Amino acid sequence: MMSATELSQVRDIYLPQKATVTEIYSMTETEKFFRFHLEEGEAFDYMPGQFMEVSVPGFGEAPISISSSPTRVDKTTFEMVIRKAGNVTTALHALVPGEPVGLRGPYGTHFPVEDAMKGKDVVFVCGGIGLVPVRSAIHYVLDNRDQYGEVTILSGTRSPEDRLFTEELYEWKTRSDITFLETVDKADARWGGTVGVITTLLKRIQINPANTVVIVCGPPIMYKFVLLELRKLNVDNSQIYVSLERHMRCAVGKCGHCQINGLYACQKGAVFNYADIVDVKEAI
Amino acid sequence: MNIKRVTEKEFAAWVDALTPKHTLYAPQAKEDRFAFDRLTAGEDLRLDYDVSILPPKKYFLPQKEVLIKFDRKGNFESVIAHEPFVLFGVHPYDFVAMDQLNTIFEQDNYDVHYMARKEAATVVVSDVQVASADVFAGCMGNATVEDRDGYDVLLTRLDDGSYVVETRSEKGEVLTGLLSSAVDADEVTLQQREQVWNRTREQLQKHKLEMTPEQIPALLDKSYDHPLWAEKAELCHSCGSCNLVCPTCYCFTVEDELNWDMETGQRYRQWDGCMLTGFATVTGNHNFRDKKEARYRHRYYRKGKYVWDMIGEIACVGCGRCISACTTNIANPVEVFNQLSEEQQ
């Protein structure tokens, strides 16, 4: 039994730390880029693929993927791309630099940049805002480029207007040490590139399946088609990592909202090894 | 620690002595049913209640509970409850449910809000005197809790109206210390108590589970695609009543509210339910459990398998509240498990 004083020493898993918006700009009609800086307290150690709970006091809290890599910013700075969709994200979109938010985290599993991916060829498959968390892993890999084999980035969006991080996309496209392919579901008059869903790109690449780790992140509908294509490419399930979106309301494995059958996505995910969830019926 | 035999009169006097000294929450009449509420007069205590409308878990996990105070400048401060209280007259099955939640909120990310309430509570368990219409705790092994730890006092009413009062902890002793003049329970009294327990275990089986509770997880392992889920769920209104009355349901949502000054506010959690339509919906309106049958199945898997995988206990204690609460008569766990089991053979 704990006394009242002892209890008050226990860390409150729901308590956010104060942070400030240091940069904000529009990337598309519905997405804004944010940079947050932790005011005080501990820096958060995080890895690519993890997420944070972002609070706007008075509006609530939302789980948001970290888009920056610990290789590029210090551990008190977090970059995120947030789609304006619900209460909290709408309030986030209304913020200006200098305004406060709360941050809690980081939560969840991460892309295996330090283990399974090391020394392997890596294929990133990103659909839409799936690029947001994957960008963190891409930066991580590019910043330690010699520790990985071939690097391939496949990115698809609904239309050219939905493309995120366009300057970075251009940089990746022009780099000679990686392969970058992108597509849009629906082109406009200026689009000179590939048109078609993301699987179109998977049909174009050649990989050595035994030596390749594939990272998949996108809208729910995308997974089953991409996974089917990866099977055709003979990639073993254990070489595939998927990041699954669910509503991580509490992020500490209590509230129940993010459950995928018996798995709390906020604890066992959001990044899962596909072999571990291939038989989990609600997963894909 | 000690076991006393207390006459009916002594017992009433004891409760009268406790009410002014402690914050007691106890079963009382609420129209034609019973509810746990603040007990201020001993005469209002109804230990002969069959089942309370809401389970007493509401004192550990309130329907609505402030977690954090904040201001718009981004300062956040935890709000943690510390006031000691006594939960008086908890039925064994409800105690089992609370004990499960205690484990869940303590392990893998210690929830200080829940645990502070739990630590501040003295729990007095009272054996069931009147069986409710739908109780099946006897089939779930939760009709009595003499083999279980974690509560402070155990009350058992004998046929002559006297009570056996067993003190199980120092916290409990603070309450039962007032009974020091009562006699120690002798061998005969303990045998009488044993008889009451045996009878209770028999009586709390208004629905008969055709298996042992431990067989449920394996049964569910092979029942995922069973037609029963869709058949039953067809009648489901997604009203969440079964969630609301369940002593082991603990899913919640978290929301902010601003005060009138528009500068300060609080973040609170409140009960949520996996049977409600939008429970698994993410921003952008994708519902990961959009079919009624998926939600219906999920609830039974939580009760019979997912929580089992987490803590090794079946998260259905047999209180029968969901059976009574369901307006379309589809929420009987015994019926579900029996039917799954029959059709597997």
XYZ file of C-alpha atoms in Angstrom:
629
model
C 0.000 0.000 0.000
C 1.226 3.466 -0.859
C 0.712 6.545 1.255
C -0.660 9.773 -0.180
C 2.823 11.285 -0.234
C 4.273 8.276 -1.989
C 1.482 8.355 -4.542
C 2.166 11.995 -5.298
C 5.716 11.000 -6.258
C 4.456 8.541 -8.863
C 4.615 9.762 -12.420
C 1.194 10.493 -13.861
C 1.069 8.662 -17.180
C -1.542 11.119 -18.467
C 0.337 14.319 -17.640
C 1.656 16.214 -20.688
C 4.765 18.372 -20.694
C 4.543 21.937 -21.843
C 5.879 22.625 -25.342
C 5.781 25.524 -27.780
C 5.023 25.687 -31.475
C 8.174 27.081 -33.070
C 7.236 26.685 -36.714
C 4.056 26.034 -38.638
C 3.225 26.158 -42.331
C 0.722 24.656 -44.759
C 1.860 21.714 -46.868
C -1.420 20.937 -48.599
C -4.987 22.102 -48.260
C -5.522 19.867 -45.223
C -2.009 19.236 -43.868
C 0.224 21.541 -41.904
C 3.793 21.054 -40.839
C 4.575 21.718 -37.158
C 7.762 21.988 -35.177
C 7.369 21.747 -31.403
C 9.978 22.522 -28.801
C 9.825 21.157 -25.261
C 9.938 23.987 -22.764
C 11.496 22.269 -19.800
C 11.732 18.908 -18.192
C 13.204 15.799 -19.682
C 13.999 15.376 -23.322
C 12.153 12.464 -24.904
C 14.198 9.665 -26.400
C 12.375 8.525 -29.466
C 12.863 6.351 -32.518
C 11.366 6.548 -36.024
C 7.799 5.232 -36.122
C 6.822 6.283 -32.620
C 4.038 8.723 -31.837
C 3.182 11.364 -29.261
C -0.025 12.579 -27.700
C -0.334 16.256 -28.601
C -2.599 18.436 -26.438
C -4.222 21.730 -27.177
C -5.448 22.731 -23.721
C -9.209 23.080 -23.845
C -9.624 20.997 -26.970
C -8.048 17.704 -26.006
C -5.372 15.333 -27.058
C -4.616 13.485 -30.307
C -2.055 10.800 -31.181
C 0.335 12.096 -33.837
C 3.286 10.360 -35.497
C 6.704 11.892 -35.149
C 8.046 12.882 -38.537
C 11.511 14.049 -37.555
C 14.484 11.789 -36.974
C 16.571 11.843 -33.815
C 19.562 11.967 -36.178
C 18.614 15.462 -37.347
C 17.014 17.308 -34.430
C 17.753 17.273 -30.726
C 15.466 15.357 -28.397
C 13.508 18.409 -27.349
C 12.343 19.101 -30.901
C 9.632 17.239 -32.763
C 8.381 17.673 -36.287
C 4.923 16.510 -37.205
C 2.551 16.805 -40.130
C -1.017 17.045 -38.996
C -4.144 16.650 -41.068
C -7.033 18.884 -40.104
C -9.762 16.387 -39.424
C -11.166 16.399 -35.883
C -11.535 18.761 -32.928
C -7.973 18.687 -31.734
C -6.327 18.816 -35.145
C -8.547 21.732 -36.141
C -7.413 23.549 -32.996
C -3.799 22.678 -33.849
C -4.227 24.188 -37.299
C -5.366 27.446 -35.715
C -2.150 27.808 -33.664
C 0.609 30.283 -34.463
C 4.289 30.083 -33.467
C 4.844 30.858 -29.807
C 1.622 29.246 -28.638
C 1.685 26.390 -26.138
C 0.764 22.753 -26.554
C 1.236 19.704 -24.348
C 3.287 16.683 -25.349
C 3.205 13.223 -23.860
C 5.217 10.282 -25.117
C 6.911 8.950 -27.108
C 4.727 5.864 -27.401
C 4.631 2.616 -29.278
C 7.065 0.447 -31.161
C 9.373 1.766 -33.854
C 10.745 0.843 -37.242
C 13.681 -1.548 -36.795
C 16.299 0.913 -38.052
C 18.808 -0.328 -35.492
C 18.222 -4.061 -35.819
C 16.293 -5.871 -38.585
C 17.004 -3.173 -41.183
C 20.748 -2.943 -40.525
C 22.811 -4.296 -43.414
C 19.697 -5.060 -45.435
C 18.174 -3.595 -48.548
C 15.288 -1.423 -47.459
C 12.074 -0.664 -49.330
C 9.773 2.030 -47.974
C 6.176 1.875 -49.227
C 4.234 4.992 -48.280
C 0.671 5.908 -49.156
C -0.575 9.439 -48.533
C 0.240 10.693 -45.051
C 1.870 7.329 -44.391
C 4.962 9.191 -45.523
C 4.829 11.278 -42.331
C 6.099 8.640 -39.861
C 8.203 6.922 -42.523
C 10.070 10.170 -43.212
C 11.605 9.788 -39.775
C 12.971 6.360 -40.726
C 14.092 7.575 -44.150
C 16.108 10.383 -42.548
C 17.542 7.922 -40.068
C 18.636 5.575 -42.843
C 19.992 8.333 -45.083
C 21.976 9.757 -42.165
C 23.578 6.351 -41.646
C 23.564 5.476 -45.319
C 26.571 3.112 -45.265
C 24.878 0.853 -42.711
C 22.136 -0.246 -45.104
C 22.084 -1.873 -48.546
C 19.951 -0.675 -51.442
C 17.383 1.909 -50.394
C 14.131 2.228 -52.339
C 11.375 4.701 -51.536
C 7.946 4.267 -53.095
C 5.450 7.003 -52.476
C 1.883 7.439 -53.671
C -0.704 10.132 -53.116
C -4.207 10.722 -54.397
C -3.219 13.752 -56.465
C -0.153 15.957 -57.059
C -1.595 18.531 -54.594
C -1.483 15.946 -51.815
C 2.269 15.425 -52.042
C 4.080 16.223 -48.799
C 7.690 17.351 -48.288
C 8.001 18.127 -52.006
C 11.513 19.538 -51.642
C 12.662 16.383 -49.935
C 10.955 14.263 -52.567
C 12.985 16.151 -55.158
C 16.170 15.571 -53.202
C 15.462 11.842 -52.926
C 14.654 11.644 -56.606
C 17.956 13.220 -57.552
C 20.158 11.254 -55.157
C 22.140 8.541 -56.827
C 22.436 6.291 -53.771
C 18.707 5.621 -53.483
C 15.837 4.708 -55.797
C 12.819 6.939 -55.492
C 9.581 6.294 -57.367
C 6.292 8.047 -56.934
C 2.796 7.895 -58.317
C -0.522 9.667 -58.000
C -3.961 8.083 -58.204
C -5.233 10.932 -60.277
C -3.006 13.300 -62.273
C -3.561 16.920 -63.188
C -2.425 18.729 -66.339
C 1.049 19.455 -64.959
C 1.794 15.973 -63.685
C 4.300 14.236 -65.930
C 4.914 11.220 -63.720
C 3.388 7.862 -63.015
C -0.358 7.549 -62.564
C -1.868 4.651 -60.629
C -2.150 3.226 -57.145
C 0.940 2.454 -55.063
C 1.099 -1.184 -56.164
C 1.917 0.048 -59.671
C 5.348 1.007 -58.321
C 5.897 -2.322 -56.602
C 5.535 -4.035 -59.964
C 8.437 -1.948 -61.269
C 11.096 -2.704 -58.736
C 13.442 -5.615 -58.549
C 14.492 -6.809 -55.159
C 16.444 -9.570 -53.560
C 13.685 -10.809 -51.270
C 15.937 -12.722 -48.895
C 17.945 -9.620 -48.120
C 15.162 -7.030 -48.091
C 13.182 -5.421 -45.292
C 9.996 -3.641 -46.353
C 8.352 -0.841 -44.377
C 4.687 -0.215 -45.189
C 2.615 2.734 -43.999
C -0.528 4.192 -45.482
C -4.305 4.336 -45.278
C -6.096 1.168 -44.031
C -7.250 0.143 -47.507
C -3.700 0.088 -48.868
C -2.240 -2.747 -46.810
C -3.932 -5.769 -48.257
C -3.024 -4.809 -51.818
C 0.577 -3.979 -50.975
C 0.964 -7.179 -48.939
C -0.402 -9.219 -51.837
C 2.144 -7.650 -54.155
C 4.950 -8.284 -51.680
C 3.969 -11.933 -51.562
C 4.383 -12.040 -55.331
C 7.848 -10.597 -54.841
C 8.544 -13.466 -52.405
C 9.173 -11.238 -49.429
C 8.777 -13.255 -46.246
C 6.179 -11.930 -43.787
C 8.849 -11.606 -41.131
C 10.719 -9.140 -43.380
C 7.720 -6.815 -43.566
C 6.909 -4.099 -41.014
C 3.564 -2.344 -41.082
C 2.539 0.725 -39.143
C -1.169 0.460 -38.313
C -3.363 3.399 -37.528
C -5.874 3.105 -34.691
C -7.321 5.594 -32.264
C -4.707 5.688 -29.523
C -6.779 7.633 -27.057
C -4.727 7.058 -23.905
C -1.546 5.588 -25.460
C -0.806 3.623 -22.278
C -2.769 0.447 -22.941
C -5.829 1.209 -20.835
C -8.637 2.982 -22.700
C -9.352 0.185 -25.179
C -9.911 2.299 -28.275
C -6.901 1.105 -30.252
C -7.388 -2.619 -29.668
C -6.771 -4.905 -32.622
C -8.411 -8.041 -31.280
C -6.423 -8.588 -28.087
C -3.517 -6.303 -29.019
C -3.298 -2.740 -27.817
C -1.908 -0.986 -30.896
C -0.429 1.747 -28.694
C 1.686 -0.849 -26.848
C 2.409 -3.644 -29.334
C 2.355 -1.269 -32.342
C 1.828 0.967 -34.131
C 4.756 -0.723 -35.941
C 4.178 -4.466 -36.191
C 6.198 -7.201 -37.765
C 3.729 -8.608 -40.258
C 4.498 -12.224 -39.297
C 3.316 -11.430 -35.768
C -0.094 -10.199 -36.866
C -0.783 -12.203 -40.001
C -3.307 -14.273 -38.035
C -4.752 -11.352 -36.060
C -8.054 -10.960 -37.823
C -8.748 -7.286 -37.182
C -5.241 -6.167 -38.139
C -5.271 -5.751 -41.905
C -6.528 -11.682 11.545
C -9.641 -12.233 13.647
C -13.130 -13.599 13.136
C -16.014 -12.460 15.309
C -19.579 -13.527 15.662
C -21.729 -10.431 15.995
C -25.406 -10.411 16.902
C -27.856 -8.593 14.670
C -28.173 -5.867 17.277
C -24.428 -5.460 17.740
C -24.017 -5.350 13.983
C -26.556 -2.524 13.598
C -24.889 -0.605 16.408
C -21.521 -1.081 14.719
C -22.748 0.356 11.419
C -24.317 3.255 13.326
C -20.965 3.905 14.958
C -19.133 3.778 11.613
C -21.314 6.190 9.644
C -20.343 9.420 11.418
C -16.649 8.488 11.551
C -16.030 7.307 7.986
C -17.108 8.123 4.461
C -19.099 5.008 3.719
C -20.511 3.962 0.362
C -22.981 1.137 0.669
C -25.968 -0.520 -1.023
C -29.266 1.231 -0.403
C -32.734 1.065 -1.883
C -33.239 3.155 -5.003
C -36.902 2.963 -5.932
C -37.472 -0.746 -6.472
C -33.803 -1.551 -6.979
C -30.503 -1.009 -5.191
C -27.559 1.296 -5.666
C -24.285 2.077 -3.947
C -24.413 5.551 -2.484
C -23.094 7.558 0.468
C -24.400 5.992 3.665
C -25.243 8.533 6.333
C -27.693 6.540 8.463
C -27.166 2.923 9.388
C -30.846 2.115 8.895
C -30.508 2.799 5.155
C -27.998 0.001 4.703
C -29.435 -2.879 2.682
C -27.060 -5.815 2.843
C -29.987 -7.905 1.631
C -29.659 -6.247 -1.812
C -29.678 -8.673 -4.712
C -27.484 -6.678 -7.076
C -26.672 -2.972 -7.402
C -27.669 -1.140 -10.589
C -24.074 -0.076 -11.217
C -21.158 -2.068 -9.873
C -19.122 -0.510 -7.043
C -16.135 -0.187 -9.394
C -17.509 3.347 -9.898
C -15.624 4.344 -6.740
C -12.317 3.255 -8.259
C -13.104 4.289 -11.820
C -15.794 6.975 -11.600
C -18.184 7.579 -14.489
C -16.485 10.927 -14.921
C -13.203 11.806 -13.280
C -10.893 14.793 -13.644
C -7.344 13.652 -14.423
C -5.630 16.948 -15.072
C -6.152 20.654 -14.580
C -4.694 22.972 -17.171
C -4.598 26.540 -18.336
C -4.476 27.830 -21.874
C -0.837 28.818 -21.363
C 0.058 25.134 -21.452
C 0.473 24.382 -17.754
C -0.812 20.945 -16.803
C -1.250 19.628 -13.279
C -2.352 16.180 -12.102
C -5.461 15.869 -9.977
C -5.206 12.844 -7.728
C -7.815 11.723 -5.211
C -6.633 11.004 -1.660
C -9.711 11.088 0.588
C -10.072 7.784 2.431
C -13.398 6.002 2.107
C -15.056 2.713 2.901
C -16.788 0.590 0.296
C -19.185 -1.312 2.487
C -21.104 -4.390 1.392
C -19.452 -5.278 -1.908
C -20.643 -8.618 -3.239
C -17.926 -11.223 -3.891
C -18.324 -11.217 -7.692
C -18.013 -7.421 -7.738
C -14.922 -7.631 -5.585
C -13.383 -10.105 -8.035
C -14.095 -7.650 -10.842
C -12.470 -4.798 -8.931
C -9.514 -6.988 -8.093
C -9.030 -7.667 -11.802
C -9.161 -3.946 -12.569
C -6.679 -3.334 -9.760
C -4.204 -5.551 -11.588
C -4.923 -4.028 -14.974
C -4.481 -0.447 -13.784
C -1.417 -1.288 -11.720
C 0.559 -3.341 -14.236
C 2.101 -2.087 -17.510
C 1.849 1.673 -16.898
C 0.754 2.414 -13.347
C -2.420 4.496 -13.441
C -2.005 6.761 -10.445
C -5.555 8.127 -10.672
C -7.145 4.719 -10.361
C -4.593 3.443 -7.886
C -4.959 6.460 -5.577
C -8.650 5.694 -5.173
C -7.943 2.035 -4.713
C -5.339 2.758 -2.039
C -7.674 5.187 -0.277
C -10.413 2.568 -0.043
C -11.225 0.075 2.670
C -13.244 -2.707 1.084
C -15.809 -4.582 3.117
C -17.127 -7.591 1.214
C -20.533 -8.930 2.101
C -21.632 -12.403 1.040
C -24.755 -12.447 -1.081
C -27.945 -12.824 0.971
C -30.485 -12.652 -1.837
C -29.694 -13.945 -5.315
C -30.623 -11.657 -8.200
C -32.688 -12.912 -11.126
C -29.775 -13.415 -13.510
C -26.744 -14.001 -11.335
C -24.446 -16.876 -12.324
C -21.389 -16.074 -10.220
C -21.633 -19.599 -8.833
C -20.717 -20.973 -12.287
C -17.798 -18.564 -12.588
C -16.257 -19.455 -9.230
C -17.069 -16.025 -7.834
C -20.005 -16.677 -5.514
C -17.715 -16.413 -2.498
C -14.220 -15.003 -2.047
C -12.840 -16.694 1.042
C -9.843 -17.924 -0.992
C -9.054 -14.548 -2.453
C -7.007 -11.709 -0.969
C -7.160 -7.987 -1.369
C -10.189 -6.937 0.658
C -10.262 -5.829 4.259
C -13.336 -7.264 5.937
C -15.658 -10.147 5.052
C -19.250 -10.179 6.319
C -21.387 -13.306 6.250
C -24.927 -13.309 7.586
C -25.940 -16.495 9.347
C -29.482 -17.858 9.458
C -30.207 -16.424 12.904
C -29.449 -12.916 11.649
C -26.059 -12.668 13.299
C -22.967 -11.848 11.269
C -19.590 -13.455 10.996
C -17.159 -10.563 10.654
C -13.721 -11.558 9.464
C -10.997 -8.942 9.598
C -8.454 -9.492 6.827
C -6.146 -6.479 7.058
C -4.988 -3.606 9.219
C -7.242 -1.275 7.255
C -10.118 -3.571 8.132
C -9.136 -3.543 11.772
C -9.703 0.195 11.910
C -13.379 -0.573 11.307
C -13.761 -3.826 13.195
C -11.793 -2.545 16.188
C -15.094 -1.097 17.344
C -16.399 -4.662 17.676
C -13.891 -5.679 20.323
C -16.624 -6.652 22.752
C -18.091 -9.195 20.320
C -17.212 -12.847 20.819
C -14.674 -14.694 18.713
C -16.244 -17.061 16.226
C -16.144 -20.629 17.467
C -15.891 -23.828 15.456
C -19.671 -24.130 15.160
C -19.946 -20.585 13.812
C -17.285 -21.270 11.216
C -19.127 -24.402 10.134
C -22.342 -22.401 9.834
C -20.508 -19.901 7.676
C -19.210 -22.741 5.527
C -22.803 -23.905 5.054
C -23.892 -20.429 3.997
C -21.083 -20.379 1.456
C -22.039 -23.776 0.065
C -25.638 -22.693 -0.268
C -24.652 -19.403 -1.895
C -22.496 -21.192 -4.462
C -25.534 -23.290 -5.383
C -27.990 -20.405 -5.427
C -25.937 -18.073 -7.580
C -26.440 -20.201 -10.680
C -29.558 -18.768 -12.261
C -27.971 -19.615 -15.587
C -25.931 -22.776 -15.936
C -22.609 -22.625 -17.702
C -21.977 -26.000 -19.310
C -18.212 -25.784 -18.891
C -15.634 -24.542 -16.448
C -14.705 -20.863 -16.847
C -11.129 -21.888 -17.682
C -12.392 -23.599 -20.828
C -13.770 -20.366 -22.279
C -10.523 -18.999 -23.801
C -9.908 -22.187 -25.789
C -13.551 -22.228 -26.860
C -13.237 -18.690 -28.173
C -10.010 -19.570 -29.934
C -12.034 -21.650 -32.352
C -15.229 -19.601 -32.483
C -14.161 -16.423 -34.265
C -16.131 -17.122 -37.437
C -19.127 -18.705 -35.734
C -22.520 -17.593 -37.133
C -23.742 -16.846 -33.600
C -22.087 -13.433 -33.552
C -24.078 -12.168 -36.508
C -27.290 -13.868 -35.405
C -27.230 -12.288 -31.970
C -25.904 -8.935 -33.107
C -28.702 -8.540 -35.595
C -30.885 -7.540 -32.648
C -28.271 -5.275 -31.058
C -29.134 -1.576 -30.807
C -25.511 -0.679 -30.034
C -26.839 1.061 -26.934
C -23.902 0.097 -24.732
C -26.073 -0.860 -21.735
C -24.125 -4.100 -21.288
C -20.897 -2.068 -21.136
C -22.377 0.438 -18.742
C -23.452 -2.068 -16.084
C -20.468 -4.405 -16.438
C -18.154 -4.577 -13.422
C -15.124 -5.472 -15.559
C -15.614 -2.991 -18.401
C -13.025 -0.263 -18.055
C -12.685 1.372 -21.461
C -12.815 5.129 -21.303
C -12.542 8.256 -23.341
C -10.676 11.447 -22.440
C -12.005 14.945 -23.101
C -11.180 18.541 -22.206
C -13.568 21.124 -20.866
C -12.941 24.817 -20.331
C -14.189 26.776 -17.348
C -16.248 29.963 -17.623
C -13.099 32.056 -17.521
C -12.090 30.456 -20.851
C -8.543 30.269 -19.480
C -8.534 27.264 -17.169
C -10.074 23.878 -17.550
C -9.848 20.198 -16.847
C -9.189 17.022 -18.700
C -11.467 14.241 -17.585
C -12.016 10.648 -18.465
C -15.386 9.046 -18.643
C -16.705 5.583 -19.285
C -16.906 4.501 -22.881
C -18.184 1.275 -24.387
C -16.934 -0.971 -27.162
C -20.526 -1.709 -28.206
C -21.125 1.912 -29.148
C -20.993 2.464 -32.910
C -18.015 4.823 -33.101
C -15.795 3.236 -30.479
C -13.070 2.127 -32.923
C -13.429 5.051 -35.308
C -10.331 7.063 -36.129
C -10.142 10.632 -37.303
C -11.214 10.752 -40.909
C -14.182 8.530 -40.075
C -12.723 5.108 -40.709
C -14.417 2.691 -38.315
C -12.270 -0.363 -37.638
C -15.255 -2.177 -36.106
C -18.142 -0.844 -38.143
C -20.285 -3.989 -38.092
C -22.484 -4.716 -35.076
C -21.376 -8.330 -35.074
C -17.718 -7.305 -34.879
C -18.438 -5.129 -31.869
C -20.589 -7.803 -30.268
C -17.907 -10.442 -30.754
C -15.209 -8.104 -29.497
C -17.006 -7.679 -26.185
C -17.186 -11.440 -25.584
C -13.577 -11.909 -26.621
C -12.525 -9.265 -24.155
C -14.447 -10.984 -21.399
C -13.404 -14.515 -22.269
C -10.005 -14.246 -23.883
C -8.214 -10.903 -24.215
C -8.239 -10.063 -20.512
C -7.451 -13.712 -19.787
C -4.341 -13.322 -21.933
C -3.395 -10.216 -19.929
C -4.026 -11.306 -16.335
C -5.054 -14.971 -16.422
C -8.648 -14.428 -15.317
C -11.983 -14.536 -17.099
C -13.342 -11.001 -17.183
C -16.909 -12.130 -16.710
C -17.587 -12.571 -13.012
C -21.188 -13.743 -13.353
C -23.058 -10.744 -11.912
C -25.754 -11.069 -14.585
C -26.240 -7.305 -14.935
C -25.816 -7.374 -18.722
C -28.520 -10.031 -19.009
C -30.979 -7.844 -17.117
C -29.920 -4.636 -18.842
C -30.158 -5.829 -22.430
C -33.458 -4.771 -23.974
C -33.318 -7.332 -26.770
C -32.233 -10.267 -24.674
C -28.995 -11.035 -26.516
C -26.453 -10.284 -23.802
C -26.446 -13.498 -21.792
C -22.808 -14.655 -21.646
C -23.829 -18.120 -20.440
C -26.098 -18.567 -23.420
C -23.359 -17.377 -25.778
C -20.674 -19.657 -24.366
C -22.996 -22.665 -24.088
C -24.208 -22.262 -27.647
C -20.679 -21.912 -28.991
C -19.675 -24.992 -27.086
C -22.639 -27.103 -28.237
C -22.107 -26.297 -31.871
C -18.412 -27.038 -31.676
C -19.102 -30.636 -30.781
